[in-house]
XYZ file of C-alpha atoms in Angstrom:
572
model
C 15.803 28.050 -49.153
C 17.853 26.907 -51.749
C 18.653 24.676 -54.533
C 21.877 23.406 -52.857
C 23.550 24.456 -49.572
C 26.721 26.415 -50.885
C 23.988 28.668 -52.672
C 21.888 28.747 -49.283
C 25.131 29.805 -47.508
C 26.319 32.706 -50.487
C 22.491 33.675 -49.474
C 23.101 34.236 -46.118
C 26.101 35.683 -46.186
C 24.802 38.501 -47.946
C 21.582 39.038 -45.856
C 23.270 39.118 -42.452
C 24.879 42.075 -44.201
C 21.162 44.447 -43.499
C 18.535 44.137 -41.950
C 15.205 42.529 -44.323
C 11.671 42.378 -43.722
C 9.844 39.994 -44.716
C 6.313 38.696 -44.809
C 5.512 36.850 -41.507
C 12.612 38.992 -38.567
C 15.439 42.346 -38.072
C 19.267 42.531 -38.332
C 20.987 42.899 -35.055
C 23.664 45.017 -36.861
C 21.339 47.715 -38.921
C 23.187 50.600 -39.339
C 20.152 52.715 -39.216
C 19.487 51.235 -35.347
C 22.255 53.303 -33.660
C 22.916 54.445 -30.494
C 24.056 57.901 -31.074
C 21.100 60.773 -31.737
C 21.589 61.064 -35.543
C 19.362 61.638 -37.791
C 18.576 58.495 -40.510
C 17.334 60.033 -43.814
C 16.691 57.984 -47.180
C 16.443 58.743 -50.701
C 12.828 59.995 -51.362
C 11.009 56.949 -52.516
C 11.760 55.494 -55.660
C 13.020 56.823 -58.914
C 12.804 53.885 -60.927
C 11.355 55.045 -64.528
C 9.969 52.280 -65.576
C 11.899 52.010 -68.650
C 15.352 51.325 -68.971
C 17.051 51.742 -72.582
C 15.036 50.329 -75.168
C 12.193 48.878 -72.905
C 8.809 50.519 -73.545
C 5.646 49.980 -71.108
C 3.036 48.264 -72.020
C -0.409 50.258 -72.561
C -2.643 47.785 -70.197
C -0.969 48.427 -66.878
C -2.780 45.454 -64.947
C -0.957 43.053 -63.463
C -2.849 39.576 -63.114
C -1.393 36.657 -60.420
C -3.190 34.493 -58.429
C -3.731 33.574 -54.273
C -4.907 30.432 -53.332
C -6.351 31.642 -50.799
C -8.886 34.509 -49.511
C -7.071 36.280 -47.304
C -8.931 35.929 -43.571
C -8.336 39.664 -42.932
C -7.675 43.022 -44.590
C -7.628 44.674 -40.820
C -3.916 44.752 -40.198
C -4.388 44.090 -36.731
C -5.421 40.824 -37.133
C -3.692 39.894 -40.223
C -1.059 37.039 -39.980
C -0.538 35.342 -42.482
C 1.417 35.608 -46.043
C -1.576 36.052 -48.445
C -2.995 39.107 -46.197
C 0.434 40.140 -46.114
C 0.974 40.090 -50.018
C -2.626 42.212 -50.179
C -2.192 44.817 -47.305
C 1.583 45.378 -48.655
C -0.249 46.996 -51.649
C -2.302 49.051 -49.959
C -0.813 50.325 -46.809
C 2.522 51.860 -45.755
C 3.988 51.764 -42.234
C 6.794 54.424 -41.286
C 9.507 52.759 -42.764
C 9.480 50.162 -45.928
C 11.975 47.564 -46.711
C 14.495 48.743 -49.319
C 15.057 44.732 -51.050
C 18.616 45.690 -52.973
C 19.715 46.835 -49.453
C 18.274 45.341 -47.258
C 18.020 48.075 -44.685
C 14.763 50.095 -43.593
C 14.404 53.138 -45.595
C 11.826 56.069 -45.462
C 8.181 55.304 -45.972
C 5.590 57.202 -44.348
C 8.225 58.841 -42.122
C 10.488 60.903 -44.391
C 13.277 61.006 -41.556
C 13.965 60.157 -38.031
C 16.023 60.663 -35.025
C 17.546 57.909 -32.252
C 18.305 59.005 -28.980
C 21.781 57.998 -27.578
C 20.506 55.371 -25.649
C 18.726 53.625 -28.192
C 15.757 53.838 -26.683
C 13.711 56.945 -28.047
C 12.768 57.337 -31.341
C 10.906 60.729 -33.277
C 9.566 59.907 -36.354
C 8.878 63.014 -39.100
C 6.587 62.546 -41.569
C 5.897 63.253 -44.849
C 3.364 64.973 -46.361
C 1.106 62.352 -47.114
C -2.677 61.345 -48.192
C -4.890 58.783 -47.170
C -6.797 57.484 -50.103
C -9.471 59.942 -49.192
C -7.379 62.998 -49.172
C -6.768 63.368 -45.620
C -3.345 63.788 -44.053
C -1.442 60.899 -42.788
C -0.825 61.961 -39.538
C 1.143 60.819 -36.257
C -2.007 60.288 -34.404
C -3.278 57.679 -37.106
C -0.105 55.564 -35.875
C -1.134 56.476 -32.267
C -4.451 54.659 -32.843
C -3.395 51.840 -34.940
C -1.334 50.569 -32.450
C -3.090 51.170 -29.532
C -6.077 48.650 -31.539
C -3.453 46.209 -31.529
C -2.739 46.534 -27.924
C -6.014 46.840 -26.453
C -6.836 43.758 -24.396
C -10.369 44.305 -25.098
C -10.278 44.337 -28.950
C -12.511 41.071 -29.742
C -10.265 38.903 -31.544
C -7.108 40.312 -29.573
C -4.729 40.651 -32.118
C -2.381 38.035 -32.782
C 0.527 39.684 -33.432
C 0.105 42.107 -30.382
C 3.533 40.982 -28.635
C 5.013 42.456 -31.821
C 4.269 45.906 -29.877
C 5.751 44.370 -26.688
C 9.125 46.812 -27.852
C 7.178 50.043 -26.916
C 7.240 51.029 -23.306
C 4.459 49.464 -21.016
C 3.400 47.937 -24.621
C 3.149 44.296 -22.877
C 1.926 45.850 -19.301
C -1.100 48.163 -21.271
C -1.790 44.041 -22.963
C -1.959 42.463 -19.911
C -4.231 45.400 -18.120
C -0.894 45.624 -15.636
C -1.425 49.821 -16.950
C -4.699 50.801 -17.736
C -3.720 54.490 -18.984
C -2.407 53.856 -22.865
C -0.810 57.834 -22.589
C 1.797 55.588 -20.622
C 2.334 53.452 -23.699
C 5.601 54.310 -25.407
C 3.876 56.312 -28.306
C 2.534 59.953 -28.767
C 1.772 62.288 -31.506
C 4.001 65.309 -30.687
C 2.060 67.268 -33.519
C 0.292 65.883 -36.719
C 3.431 65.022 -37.942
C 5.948 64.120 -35.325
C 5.644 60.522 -33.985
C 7.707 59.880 -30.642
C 8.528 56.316 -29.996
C 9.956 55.029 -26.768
C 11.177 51.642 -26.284
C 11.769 49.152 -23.211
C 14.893 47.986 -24.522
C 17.607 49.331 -27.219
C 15.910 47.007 -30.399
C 18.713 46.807 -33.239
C 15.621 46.193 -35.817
C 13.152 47.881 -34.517
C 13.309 50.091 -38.194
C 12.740 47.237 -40.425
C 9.502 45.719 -37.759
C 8.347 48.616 -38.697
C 7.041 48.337 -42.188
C 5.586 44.703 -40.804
C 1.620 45.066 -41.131
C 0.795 45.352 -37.585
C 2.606 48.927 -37.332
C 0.392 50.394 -39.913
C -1.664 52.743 -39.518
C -5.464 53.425 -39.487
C -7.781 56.002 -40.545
C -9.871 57.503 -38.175
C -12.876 56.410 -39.549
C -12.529 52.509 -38.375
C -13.001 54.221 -34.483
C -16.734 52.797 -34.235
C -17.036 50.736 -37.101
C -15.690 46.856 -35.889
C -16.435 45.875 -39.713
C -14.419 48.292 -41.612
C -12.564 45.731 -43.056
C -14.996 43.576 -44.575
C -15.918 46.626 -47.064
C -14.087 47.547 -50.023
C -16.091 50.914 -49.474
C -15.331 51.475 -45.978
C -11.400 50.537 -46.304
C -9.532 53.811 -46.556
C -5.913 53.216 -47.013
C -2.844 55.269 -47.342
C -0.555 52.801 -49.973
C 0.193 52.702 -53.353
C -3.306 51.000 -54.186
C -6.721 50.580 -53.173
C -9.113 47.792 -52.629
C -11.785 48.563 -55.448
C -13.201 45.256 -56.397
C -14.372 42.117 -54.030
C -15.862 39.336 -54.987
C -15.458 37.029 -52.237
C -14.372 33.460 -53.281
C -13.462 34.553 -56.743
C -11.197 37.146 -57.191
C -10.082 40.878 -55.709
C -8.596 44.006 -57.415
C -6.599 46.899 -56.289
C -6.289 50.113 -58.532
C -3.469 52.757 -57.895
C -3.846 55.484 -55.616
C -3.447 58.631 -57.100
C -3.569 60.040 -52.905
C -0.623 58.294 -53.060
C 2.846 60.113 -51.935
C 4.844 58.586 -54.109
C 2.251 57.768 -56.874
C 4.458 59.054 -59.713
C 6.630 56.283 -59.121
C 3.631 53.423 -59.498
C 2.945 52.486 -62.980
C 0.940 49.378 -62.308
C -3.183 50.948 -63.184
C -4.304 47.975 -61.104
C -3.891 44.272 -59.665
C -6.233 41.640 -60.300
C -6.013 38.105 -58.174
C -7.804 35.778 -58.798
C -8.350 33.203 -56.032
C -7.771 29.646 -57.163
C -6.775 26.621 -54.347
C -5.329 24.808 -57.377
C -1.816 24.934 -58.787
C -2.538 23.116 -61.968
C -5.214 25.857 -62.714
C -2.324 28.444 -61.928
C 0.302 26.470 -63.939
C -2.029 26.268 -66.657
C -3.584 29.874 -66.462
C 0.217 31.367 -66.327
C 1.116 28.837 -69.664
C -1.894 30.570 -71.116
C -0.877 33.828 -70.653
C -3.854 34.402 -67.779
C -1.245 35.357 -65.176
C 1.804 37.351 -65.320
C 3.053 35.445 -62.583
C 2.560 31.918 -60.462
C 4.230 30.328 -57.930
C 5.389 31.375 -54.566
C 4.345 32.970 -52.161
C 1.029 33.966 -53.084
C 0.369 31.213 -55.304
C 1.264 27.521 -56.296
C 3.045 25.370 -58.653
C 2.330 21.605 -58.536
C 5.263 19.906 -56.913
C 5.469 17.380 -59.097
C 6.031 20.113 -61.582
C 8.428 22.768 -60.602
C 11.330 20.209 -62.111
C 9.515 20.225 -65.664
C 8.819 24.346 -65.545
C 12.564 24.440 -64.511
C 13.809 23.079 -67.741
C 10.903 23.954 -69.626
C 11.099 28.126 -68.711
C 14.357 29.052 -67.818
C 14.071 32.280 -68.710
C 11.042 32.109 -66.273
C 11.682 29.998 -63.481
C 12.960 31.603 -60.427
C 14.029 29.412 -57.238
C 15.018 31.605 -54.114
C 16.340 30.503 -50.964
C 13.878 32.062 -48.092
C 13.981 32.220 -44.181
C 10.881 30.271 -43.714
C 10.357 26.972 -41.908
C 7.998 23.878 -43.269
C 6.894 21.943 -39.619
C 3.789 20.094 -37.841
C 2.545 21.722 -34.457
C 1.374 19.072 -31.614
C -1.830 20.489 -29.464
C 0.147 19.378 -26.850
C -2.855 20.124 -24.158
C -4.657 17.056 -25.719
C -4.265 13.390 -24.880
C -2.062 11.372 -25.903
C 0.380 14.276 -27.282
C 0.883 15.860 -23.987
C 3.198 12.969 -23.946
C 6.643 14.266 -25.167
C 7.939 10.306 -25.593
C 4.737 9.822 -28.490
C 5.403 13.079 -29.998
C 9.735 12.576 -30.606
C 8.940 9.566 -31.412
C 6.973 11.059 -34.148
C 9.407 13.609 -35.418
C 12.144 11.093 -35.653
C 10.183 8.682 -38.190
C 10.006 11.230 -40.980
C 12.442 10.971 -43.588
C 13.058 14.651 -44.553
C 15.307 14.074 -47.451
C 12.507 11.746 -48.976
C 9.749 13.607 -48.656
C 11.927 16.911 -50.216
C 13.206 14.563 -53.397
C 10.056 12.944 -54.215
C 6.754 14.797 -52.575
C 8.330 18.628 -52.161
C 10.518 18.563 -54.979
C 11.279 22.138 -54.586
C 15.269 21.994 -53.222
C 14.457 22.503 -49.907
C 16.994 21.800 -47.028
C 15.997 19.061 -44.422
C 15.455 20.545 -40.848
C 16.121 19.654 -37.656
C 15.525 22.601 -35.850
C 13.039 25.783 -35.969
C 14.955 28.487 -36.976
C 16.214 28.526 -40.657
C 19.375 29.778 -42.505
C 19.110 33.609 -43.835
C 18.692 34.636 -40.115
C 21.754 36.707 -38.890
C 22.958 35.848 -35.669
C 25.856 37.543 -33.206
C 28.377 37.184 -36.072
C 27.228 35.610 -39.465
C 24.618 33.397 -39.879
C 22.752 32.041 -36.660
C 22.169 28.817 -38.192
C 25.789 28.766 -39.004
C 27.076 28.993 -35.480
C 24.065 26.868 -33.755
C 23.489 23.911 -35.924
C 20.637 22.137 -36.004
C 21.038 18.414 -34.558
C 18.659 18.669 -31.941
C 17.398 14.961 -33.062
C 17.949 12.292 -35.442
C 15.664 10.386 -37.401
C 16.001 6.629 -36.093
C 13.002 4.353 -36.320
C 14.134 1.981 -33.710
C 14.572 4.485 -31.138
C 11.183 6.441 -31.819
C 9.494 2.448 -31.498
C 11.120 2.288 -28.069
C 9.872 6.132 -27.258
C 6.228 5.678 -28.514
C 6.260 2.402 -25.903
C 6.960 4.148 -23.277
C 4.878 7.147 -23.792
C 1.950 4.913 -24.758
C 2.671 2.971 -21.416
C 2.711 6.305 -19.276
C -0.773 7.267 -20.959
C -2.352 3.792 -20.146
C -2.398 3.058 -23.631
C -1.178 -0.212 -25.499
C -1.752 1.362 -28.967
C -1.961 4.902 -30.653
C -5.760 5.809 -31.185
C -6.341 6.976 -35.012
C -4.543 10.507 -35.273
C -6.060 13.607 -37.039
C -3.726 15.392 -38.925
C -5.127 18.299 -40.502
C -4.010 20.653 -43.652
C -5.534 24.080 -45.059
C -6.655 23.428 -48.968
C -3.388 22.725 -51.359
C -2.113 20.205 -53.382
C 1.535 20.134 -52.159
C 0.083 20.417 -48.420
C -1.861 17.421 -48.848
C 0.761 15.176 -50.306
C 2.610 15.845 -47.880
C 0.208 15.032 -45.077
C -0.578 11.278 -46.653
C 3.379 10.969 -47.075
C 3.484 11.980 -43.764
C 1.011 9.224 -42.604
C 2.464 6.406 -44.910
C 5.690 7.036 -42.966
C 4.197 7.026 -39.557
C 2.349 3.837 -40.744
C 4.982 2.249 -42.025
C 7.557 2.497 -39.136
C 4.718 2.627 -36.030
C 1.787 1.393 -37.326
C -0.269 4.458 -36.574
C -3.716 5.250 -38.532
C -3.311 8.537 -39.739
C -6.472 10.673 -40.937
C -5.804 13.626 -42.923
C -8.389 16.375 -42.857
C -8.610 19.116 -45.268
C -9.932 22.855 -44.494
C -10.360 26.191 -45.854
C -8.039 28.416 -45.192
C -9.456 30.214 -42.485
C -11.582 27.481 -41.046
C -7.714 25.874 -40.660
C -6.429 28.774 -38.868
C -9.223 29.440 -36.512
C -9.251 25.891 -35.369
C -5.547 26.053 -34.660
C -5.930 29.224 -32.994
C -8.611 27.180 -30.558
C -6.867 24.454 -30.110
C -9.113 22.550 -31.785
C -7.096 19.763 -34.076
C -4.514 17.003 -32.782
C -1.905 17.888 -35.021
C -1.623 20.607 -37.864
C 0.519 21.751 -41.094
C 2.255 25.350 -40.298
C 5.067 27.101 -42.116
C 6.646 30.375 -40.367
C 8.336 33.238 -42.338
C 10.597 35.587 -40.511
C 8.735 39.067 -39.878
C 12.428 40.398 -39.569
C 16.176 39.269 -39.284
C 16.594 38.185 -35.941
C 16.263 34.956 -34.264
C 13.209 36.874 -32.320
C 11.219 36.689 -34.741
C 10.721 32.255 -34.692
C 11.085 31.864 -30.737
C 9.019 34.710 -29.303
C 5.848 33.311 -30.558
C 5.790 30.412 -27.981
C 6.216 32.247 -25.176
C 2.924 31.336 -23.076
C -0.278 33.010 -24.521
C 1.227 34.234 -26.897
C -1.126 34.844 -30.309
C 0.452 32.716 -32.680
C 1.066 29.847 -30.059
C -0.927 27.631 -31.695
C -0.014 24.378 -29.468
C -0.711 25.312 -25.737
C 2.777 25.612 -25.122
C 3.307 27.156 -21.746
C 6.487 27.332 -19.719
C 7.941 30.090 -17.296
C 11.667 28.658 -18.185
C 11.349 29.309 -22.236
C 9.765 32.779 -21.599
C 11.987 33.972 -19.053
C 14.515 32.983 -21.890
C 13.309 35.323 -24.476
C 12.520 37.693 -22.195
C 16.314 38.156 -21.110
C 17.027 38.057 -24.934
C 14.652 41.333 -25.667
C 16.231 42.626 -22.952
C 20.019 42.417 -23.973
C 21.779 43.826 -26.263
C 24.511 41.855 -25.801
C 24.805 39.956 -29.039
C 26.389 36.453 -27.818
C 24.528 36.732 -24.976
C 20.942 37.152 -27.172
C 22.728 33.859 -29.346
C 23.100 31.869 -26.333
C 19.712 32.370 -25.439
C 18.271 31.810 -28.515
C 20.174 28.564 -28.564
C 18.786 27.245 -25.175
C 15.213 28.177 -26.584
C 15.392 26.401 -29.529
C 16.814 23.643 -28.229
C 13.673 23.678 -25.513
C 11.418 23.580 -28.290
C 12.721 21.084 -30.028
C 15.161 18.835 -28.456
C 13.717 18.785 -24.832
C 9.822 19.425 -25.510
C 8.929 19.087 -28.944
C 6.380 21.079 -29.349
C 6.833 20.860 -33.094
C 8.240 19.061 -35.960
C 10.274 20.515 -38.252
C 10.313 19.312 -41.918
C 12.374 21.590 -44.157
C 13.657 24.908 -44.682
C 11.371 26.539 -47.686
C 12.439 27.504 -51.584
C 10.144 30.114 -52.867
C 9.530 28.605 -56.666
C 7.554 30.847 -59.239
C 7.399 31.371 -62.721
C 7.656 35.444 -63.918
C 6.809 36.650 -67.873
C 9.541 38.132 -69.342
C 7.549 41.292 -70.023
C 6.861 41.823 -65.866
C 9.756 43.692 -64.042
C 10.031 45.565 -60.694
C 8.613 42.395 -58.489
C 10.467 42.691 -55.122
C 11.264 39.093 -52.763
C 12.658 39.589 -49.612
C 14.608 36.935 -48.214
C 11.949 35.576 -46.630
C 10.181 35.327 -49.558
C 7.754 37.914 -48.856
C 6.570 39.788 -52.195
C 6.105 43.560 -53.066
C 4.538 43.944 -56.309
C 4.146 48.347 -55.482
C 6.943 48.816 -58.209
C 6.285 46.678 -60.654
C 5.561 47.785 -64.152
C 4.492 45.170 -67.497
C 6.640 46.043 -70.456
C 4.987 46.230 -74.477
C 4.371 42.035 -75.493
């Protein structure tokens, strides 16, 4: 998001240039995606110094930021959310990484690859590289990583395991439809060829790569289901290791000399500290605690991102992000099975107050699910399907609640729980939230707070009436916001099941014609939203942090996910 909507739009223009990963979609026109069998090569890793003229590194190479929150999950086959995403990013590397200047994929793991004329098969050669235990990296580490995620019988299934729906028989080996994974669209040709083949031609199928669910494991998690609850039993094969723990407090990550491209890291080690509240960030970053604060891994009181602004100039960093604010309905409970009750909620929220005085961060109001920054058949998707899939009118919504309340058997709205995972900003929100719906329906709202991961494994079960979310593309393509409500899938969240929407985005994986895939996308969204409302959206994100002076090389995406792999702390 950004601070105003010409700057939002400059954004955008230059991101539908490349594909961009982010932390949580892929470009439809990445050059590296062809259909003709050449081979894709990439600088070798970075060859950033560290110094640039008179700059001089500082001694103490430890960066120190702040999540406010544990992540759930260091096993990238369950990970899915942005703090796991900000921790495994340090510590793992998938075949490709994200190249943030560019915005295309560009060698990680695999030093080069080739693409079959068709689009459809892809051979992966890889480098020479370590896990942090001195073992090759090999194609068969990839083989097993993803067959995890797969693997109906993996206890939690993973939730991002329709992210592997690209390979061949991916979503048939899910479903137990094939019950031979050697038919799965993956095999180590040798210890360091990896042969990919996919259902459909995927334009970003390079940058979904370096998205945490196609990393790879070590062989030693076969057997163990709590490798990842260990900093001694997590062997990794990034540009840092997990090497301190303390659950609840804080974690730390020290380089990786295994690394393949360790002469390019000069941060000796990460410490986060894990603190739910963004005055004790804001204040540990003003007394030179962190080196960084803000989004996405951390938070800055609403109420004072305006005062930091003018404040730290020099510091203060507001970047426009493909990631959607919304509430999610548990639409398989009473009464909000009722599609009347819940429109009638999304139209009595008044986006543009809640942004100027409870978000405060220069968001954009929303009225649909997919945000700006996402490339569509030419330009911007949001550009060419605009989001007026509802208005906000209180009179209307009165007249909607009636007659859903009358179709339930219901003269009044029983006392709604709306719940929210520990934050500041989240929970002013929710009571603004349930002022509004007071105010214009008379409805008893009762906010609930939870821990992170209590939150997300009660909206996993379905258990909560309505719930805070926020989505962040996983890659530059429509896909990546509408495929997760397809029915079942692992981050539906609401019980949203119906054969129309998934045929839908099934056709759309299967084209590659680029108006048609727009068209489709359209009709989905507009399914979602307009016709169902499964959810309501609230704004399109700003990612607003505060950076020393002294810390250079942190990477955002444009979804706001971060890299801190190449950063570096200069003499202070």
């Amino acid at each position: 998001m950004k601070k105003s909507k010409s700057l939002l739009l400059m954004i955008a223009i230059v991101l539908v240039i490349g594909t961009v990963l982010a932390g949580c979609g892929g470009n439809k026109n990445n050059a590296n995606s062809g259909t003709n069998a050449a081979a894709t090569t990439a600088p070798e890793g970075s060859t950033n110094t560290g110094t640039t003229g008179d700059e001089k590194l500082a001694a103490d190479q430890t960066l120190r930021v702040n999540l406010t929150a544990e992540p759930p999950t260091f096993n990238p086959a369950q990970a899915q959310d942005s703090q796991a995403n900000t921790v495994l990013k340090t510590m793992y590397e998938g075949l490709t990484r994200m190249n943030d200047e560019t915005g295309q994929a560009e060698p990680g793991i695999a030093e080069k690859w080739d693409i079959s004329a068709d689009g459809l098969v892809y051979t992966f050669h890889l480098r020479d590289a370590q896990w942090s235990n001195g073992d090759p990296v090999e194609a068969a580490d990839f083989v097993r990583a993803w067959k995890i995620v797969l693997d109906p019988n993996t206890d939690p299934t993973a939730p991002y395991a329709y992210q592997l729906y690209y390979l061949k028989n991916g979503e048939e080996y899910y479903t137990k439809k094939v019950a031979d994974f050697n038919e799965v669209g993956v095999k180590a040709v040798d210890a360091k060829t990896l042969e990919v083949t996919l259902k459909a031609p995927t334009p970003y199928f390079l940058g979904l790569l370096s998205f945490y669910t196609y990393y790879p494991v070590h062989k030693s998690v076969e057997g163990n289901a709590k490798w990842a609850t260990s900093k001694d039993t997590m062997i990794t094969n990034g540009a840092f290791t997990l090497t301190e723990w303390t659950t609840g407090q804080s974690l730390q990550v020290s380089k990786n000399d295994k690394y393949w491209d360790a002469a390019n890291i000069k941060l000796a080690k990460i410490d986060f500290s894990l603190v739910n509240s963004g005055a004790t960030e804001l204040l540990s970053y003003k007394n030179g605690e962190l080196d960084r604060a803000g989004a996405p891994h951390g938070e800055i009181p609403q109420e004072q991102v305006p005062i930091v602004q003018k404040e730290l100039p020099n510091e203060f960093q507001r970047k426009g992000i493909a990631s959607t604010y919304y509430y999610e309905f548990n639409i398989t409970e009473k009464p909000f099975n009722n599609v009347k009750i819940r429109k009638a909620l999304a139209m009595t929220v008044n986006r543009q107050s809640l942004i100027d005085n409870v978000a405060q961060g220069g968001q954009l109001p929303a009225f649909g699910y997919v945000p700006p920054g996402i490339a569509g058949a030419d330009g911007e998707y949001r550009t060419a399907v605009k989001d007026d899939y509802f208005k906000e009118d209180t009179e209307e919504a009165k007249k909607l609640l009636a007659e859903g309340l009358a179709e339930e058997g219901l003269t009044a709205l029983p006392p709604v729980e709306l719940s929210y995972n520990t934050s500041e900003g989240h929970k002013k929100i929710a009571l603004a939230v349930a002022d509004m719906w007071k105010q214009a329906l008379g409805i008893t709202v009762n906010t609930v707070n939870q821990e992170w991961a209590v939150f997300i494994d009660n909206r996993q079960n379905l258990n909560y009436q309505i719930a805070r979310a926020g989505w962040t593309a996983d890659y530059n393509d429509p896909m990546t916001f509408l495929d997760m409500w397809v029915t079942g899938g692992g981050n539906n969240d609401t019980g949203y099941a119906n054969p129309e929407y998934d045929k839908l985005i099934q056709e759309a994986k299967t084209s590659s014609d680029l108006a048609k895939r727009q068209e489709l996308f359209a009709k989905a969204e507009k399914m979602i939203i307009q016709d169902d409302m499964i959810l309501i959206p609230f704004y399109y994100y700003t990612n607003n942090s505060l950076t020393k002076e002294y810390l250079k090389g942190v990477t955002l995406d444009f979804s706001g996910a971060i890299d801190f792999t190449r950063a570096y702390l200069l003499e202070h």
